[in-house]
Amino acid sequence: ETGVTQSPTHLIKTRGQQVTLRCSSQSGHNTVSWYQQALGQGPQFIFQYYREEENGRGNFPPRFSGLQFPNYSSELNVNALELDDSALYLCASSFRGAKNIQYFGAGTRLSVL
Amino acid sequence: KNEVEQSPQNLTAQEGEFITINCSYSVGISALHWLQQHPGGGIVSLFMLSSGKKKHGRLIATINIQEKHSSLHITASHPRDSAVYICAVRSFNAGNNRKLIWGLGTSLAVNP
């Protein structure tokens, strides 16, 4: 049990729609990272938030955006969904400075039809 | 060529065998992670290394910074060890120095 929960666990959307995925971090964790894992691939870094501000971004277009809230929860928003956005989305929280150990949620599986 | 390479890609072992999974990387790093992913997607962080060796139960992780290589060993393997084991490095790339670069994983199946 990592103490990181994601919701929903599964989601089906259609092309062009918008989606919001949620992550609840461990209490006190001030850093959250989001990853996209396509079937059969390793996770790809989307972005990281530290103290409610974006603190690093991978090779993802601006239609991927995020928010981090003071209550240790965060959101990943994806606009104008494309078929290739179908993947498992993982969030990981950590306390910056505490050896950067990341605790992962179980993920949200998004299917775009 | 991936910046993080794992071998083997797939591994089948009999219960009780000693298992080694290897990870090589080509970038400068500040830390290397070993993670375990079970079917269904949940990822558990096993180790974070920046030098030397760490041990937790039947798991041992080593890293050689000069050779840019790390190994994960499982002693007395058990069917519940069956999972995908992923190596990820924290790149020391200026401007984005907390980005994790992931290997593709090693799928381990331990038969009873």
Coordinates of C-alpha atoms in Angstrom, one line a residue:
Chain A
E1 CA 0.0 0.0 0.0
T2 CA 1.7 3.2 -1.2
G3 CA -0.8 5.7 0.1
V4 CA -1.3 7.1 -3.3
T5 CA -4.8 6.7 -4.8
Q6 CA -5.9 7.4 -8.4
S7 CA -9.4 7.8 -9.8
P8 CA -11.1 6.6 -11.8
T9 CA -9.5 3.2 -12.3
H10 CA -10.8 2.8 -15.8
L11 CA -12.2 5.4 -18.2
I12 CA -13.6 5.3 -21.8
K13 CA -13.7 8.4 -23.9
T14 CA -14.1 9.3 -27.6
R15 CA -11.8 11.3 -29.8
G16 CA -12.0 15.0 -29.2
Q17 CA -13.3 14.8 -25.7
Q18 CA -11.6 16.1 -22.6
V19 CA -10.6 14.1 -19.6
T20 CA -9.5 14.8 -16.0
L21 CA -7.7 12.2 -14.0
R22 CA -7.2 12.6 -10.3
C23 CA -4.5 11.6 -7.8
S24 CA -4.4 11.8 -4.1
S25 CA -0.9 11.8 -2.7
Q26 CA 0.5 10.9 0.7
S27 CA 0.1 13.6 3.3
G28 CA 3.1 15.9 3.3
H29 CA 4.3 15.0 -0.2
N30 CA 5.0 18.2 -2.0
T31 CA 5.9 16.8 -5.4
V32 CA 3.8 14.8 -7.9
S33 CA 4.8 13.4 -11.2
W34 CA 2.6 12.0 -14.0
Y35 CA 3.5 9.3 -16.4
Q36 CA 1.9 7.8 -19.5
Q37 CA 2.4 4.1 -20.1
A38 CA 1.3 2.7 -23.4
L39 CA 0.6 -1.0 -23.7
G40 CA 3.9 -3.0 -23.7
Q41 CA 6.0 0.2 -23.1
G42 CA 7.8 1.7 -20.2
P43 CA 6.2 4.8 -18.5
Q44 CA 6.9 8.2 -20.2
F45 CA 7.3 11.2 -18.1
I46 CA 4.6 13.8 -18.7
F47 CA 5.4 16.5 -16.1
Q48 CA 6.1 17.1 -12.5
Y49 CA 4.5 19.6 -10.0
Y50 CA 6.2 21.0 -7.0
R51 CA 4.4 23.2 -4.6
E52 CA 1.6 23.7 -7.1
E53 CA 3.8 24.8 -9.9
E54 CA 5.0 22.9 -13.0
N55 CA 8.6 21.8 -12.3
G56 CA 9.7 19.9 -15.4
R57 CA 7.9 18.5 -18.5
G58 CA 8.5 15.7 -20.9
N59 CA 7.8 15.6 -24.6
F60 CA 4.0 16.0 -24.4
P61 CA 2.0 18.7 -26.2
P62 CA 0.2 21.6 -24.3
R63 CA -3.1 19.8 -24.4
F64 CA -1.7 17.8 -21.5
S65 CA -1.9 20.0 -18.4
G66 CA -2.0 19.6 -14.7
L67 CA -2.9 21.1 -11.4
Q68 CA -1.6 20.4 -7.9
F69 CA -3.6 21.5 -4.9
P70 CA -2.6 22.3 -1.3
N71 CA -4.4 19.2 0.0
Y72 CA -1.9 16.9 -1.7
S73 CA -4.2 16.1 -4.5
S74 CA -3.5 16.7 -8.2
E75 CA -5.1 16.4 -11.6
L76 CA -4.0 15.6 -15.1
N77 CA -6.1 17.1 -17.8
V78 CA -6.0 16.1 -21.4
N79 CA -7.9 18.1 -24.1
A80 CA -8.8 17.1 -27.6
L81 CA -8.2 13.4 -26.9
E82 CA -6.6 11.3 -29.7
L83 CA -6.6 7.6 -30.1
D84 CA -2.9 7.4 -29.2
D85 CA -3.7 8.8 -25.8
S86 CA -5.1 5.4 -24.8
A87 CA -2.7 4.3 -22.0
L88 CA -2.3 3.7 -18.3
Y89 CA -1.7 7.0 -16.5
L90 CA 0.4 6.8 -13.4
C91 CA 0.9 9.4 -10.7
A92 CA 3.8 9.3 -8.3
S93 CA 4.2 11.5 -5.2
S94 CA 7.3 12.2 -3.2
F95 CA 8.7 14.6 -0.7
R96 CA 11.4 16.6 -2.3
G97 CA 14.6 16.2 -0.3
A98 CA 13.7 12.8 1.2
K99 CA 15.9 10.8 -1.2
N100 CA 13.3 11.5 -3.9
I101 CA 11.7 8.1 -3.4
Q102 CA 8.5 8.1 -5.4
Y103 CA 5.3 6.3 -4.4
F104 CA 3.1 5.3 -7.2
G105 CA -0.6 4.9 -7.5
A106 CA -2.2 2.0 -9.3
G107 CA -3.0 4.0 -12.3
T108 CA -6.0 5.0 -14.4
R109 CA -6.5 3.1 -17.6
L110 CA -7.8 5.4 -20.3
S111 CA -9.3 4.1 -23.5
V112 CA -10.0 6.5 -26.4
L113 CA -12.4 5.2 -29.0
Chain B
K1 CA 19.0 3.1 -29.0
N2 CA 17.3 3.6 -25.6
E3 CA 19.2 5.6 -23.0
V4 CA 18.3 2.8 -20.5
E5 CA 18.7 -0.8 -21.6
Q6 CA 17.5 -3.8 -19.6
S7 CA 18.4 -7.5 -20.1
P8 CA 16.9 -9.9 -20.4
Q9 CA 13.6 -8.8 -21.8
N10 CA 11.9 -12.0 -20.6
L11 CA 12.9 -14.5 -17.9
T12 CA 11.5 -17.7 -16.7
A13 CA 12.8 -19.4 -13.6
Q14 CA 12.0 -22.2 -11.3
E15 CA 11.1 -21.5 -7.7
G16 CA 14.3 -21.2 -5.6
E17 CA 16.6 -20.1 -8.4
F18 CA 18.9 -17.1 -8.1
I19 CA 17.8 -14.4 -10.6
T20 CA 19.8 -11.4 -12.0
I21 CA 18.3 -8.6 -14.1
N22 CA 20.7 -6.1 -15.6
C23 CA 20.4 -2.4 -16.5
S24 CA 22.8 -0.3 -18.5
Y25 CA 22.4 3.4 -19.1
S26 CA 24.2 6.0 -21.3
V27 CA 23.4 9.3 -19.6
G28 CA 24.7 11.0 -16.5
I29 CA 22.5 10.2 -13.5
S30 CA 22.0 11.3 -10.0
A31 CA 20.1 8.1 -9.0
L32 CA 18.9 4.8 -10.3
H33 CA 15.6 3.2 -9.3
W34 CA 14.4 -0.4 -9.5
L35 CA 10.7 -0.8 -9.6
Q36 CA 8.2 -3.7 -9.7
Q37 CA 5.0 -3.6 -11.7
H38 CA 2.4 -6.3 -11.2
P39 CA -0.3 -7.2 -13.7
G40 CA -3.0 -4.5 -13.5
G41 CA -0.4 -1.7 -13.5
G42 CA 0.5 -0.9 -9.9
I43 CA 4.1 0.1 -9.5
V44 CA 6.1 -0.4 -6.3
S45 CA 9.5 1.3 -5.8
L46 CA 12.0 -1.3 -4.7
F47 CA 15.3 0.6 -4.4
M48 CA 16.8 3.9 -5.2
L49 CA 20.6 3.8 -5.6
S50 CA 23.3 6.4 -6.2
S51 CA 26.3 4.1 -5.3
G52 CA 27.2 0.7 -3.9
K53 CA 24.7 -1.8 -2.9
K54 CA 21.4 -2.1 -1.1
K55 CA 19.6 -5.2 0.3
H56 CA 16.0 -5.6 1.3
G57 CA 14.9 -9.2 2.2
R58 CA 15.6 -11.4 -0.7
L59 CA 16.3 -8.5 -3.0
I60 CA 19.8 -7.0 -3.6
A61 CA 20.5 -4.1 -5.9
T62 CA 24.0 -3.0 -7.0
I63 CA 25.3 -0.1 -9.1
N64 CA 28.6 0.6 -10.7
I65 CA 28.7 4.3 -11.6
Q66 CA 31.9 4.1 -13.6
E67 CA 30.5 1.3 -15.8
K68 CA 27.0 2.8 -15.9
H69 CA 25.5 -0.5 -14.9
S70 CA 23.2 -1.8 -12.2
S71 CA 21.9 -5.3 -11.3
L72 CA 18.9 -6.5 -9.4
H73 CA 19.3 -9.9 -7.8
I74 CA 16.5 -12.0 -6.3
T75 CA 17.6 -14.9 -4.1
A76 CA 15.5 -18.0 -3.5
S77 CA 12.9 -16.8 -6.0
H78 CA 9.2 -17.5 -5.4
P79 CA 6.2 -17.4 -7.7
R80 CA 5.0 -14.3 -6.0
D81 CA 8.1 -12.5 -7.4
S82 CA 6.5 -12.9 -10.9
A83 CA 6.2 -9.3 -12.2
V84 CA 7.8 -6.8 -14.5
Y85 CA 11.0 -5.3 -13.1
I86 CA 11.8 -1.8 -14.4
C87 CA 15.0 0.1 -14.1
A88 CA 14.7 3.9 -14.3
V89 CA 17.4 6.6 -14.0
R90 CA 17.1 10.1 -12.8
S91 CA 18.8 12.1 -15.5
F92 CA 21.3 14.8 -14.4
N93 CA 20.1 16.9 -17.4
A94 CA 20.3 20.6 -16.6
G95 CA 16.9 22.2 -16.7
N96 CA 14.9 19.1 -16.0
N97 CA 17.0 17.3 -13.5
R98 CA 14.1 15.3 -12.0
K99 CA 13.1 13.5 -15.1
L100 CA 13.1 9.7 -14.9
I101 CA 14.2 7.8 -17.9
W102 CA 12.7 4.3 -18.0
G103 CA 13.9 1.0 -19.3
L104 CA 11.3 -1.2 -21.1
G105 CA 11.3 -3.7 -18.2
T106 CA 12.1 -7.3 -17.7
S107 CA 9.2 -9.7 -17.4
L108 CA 9.9 -12.4 -14.8
A109 CA 7.9 -15.5 -14.4
V110 CA 8.8 -17.9 -11.5
N111 CA 7.3 -21.3 -11.8
P112 CA 6.5 -23.4 -8.8

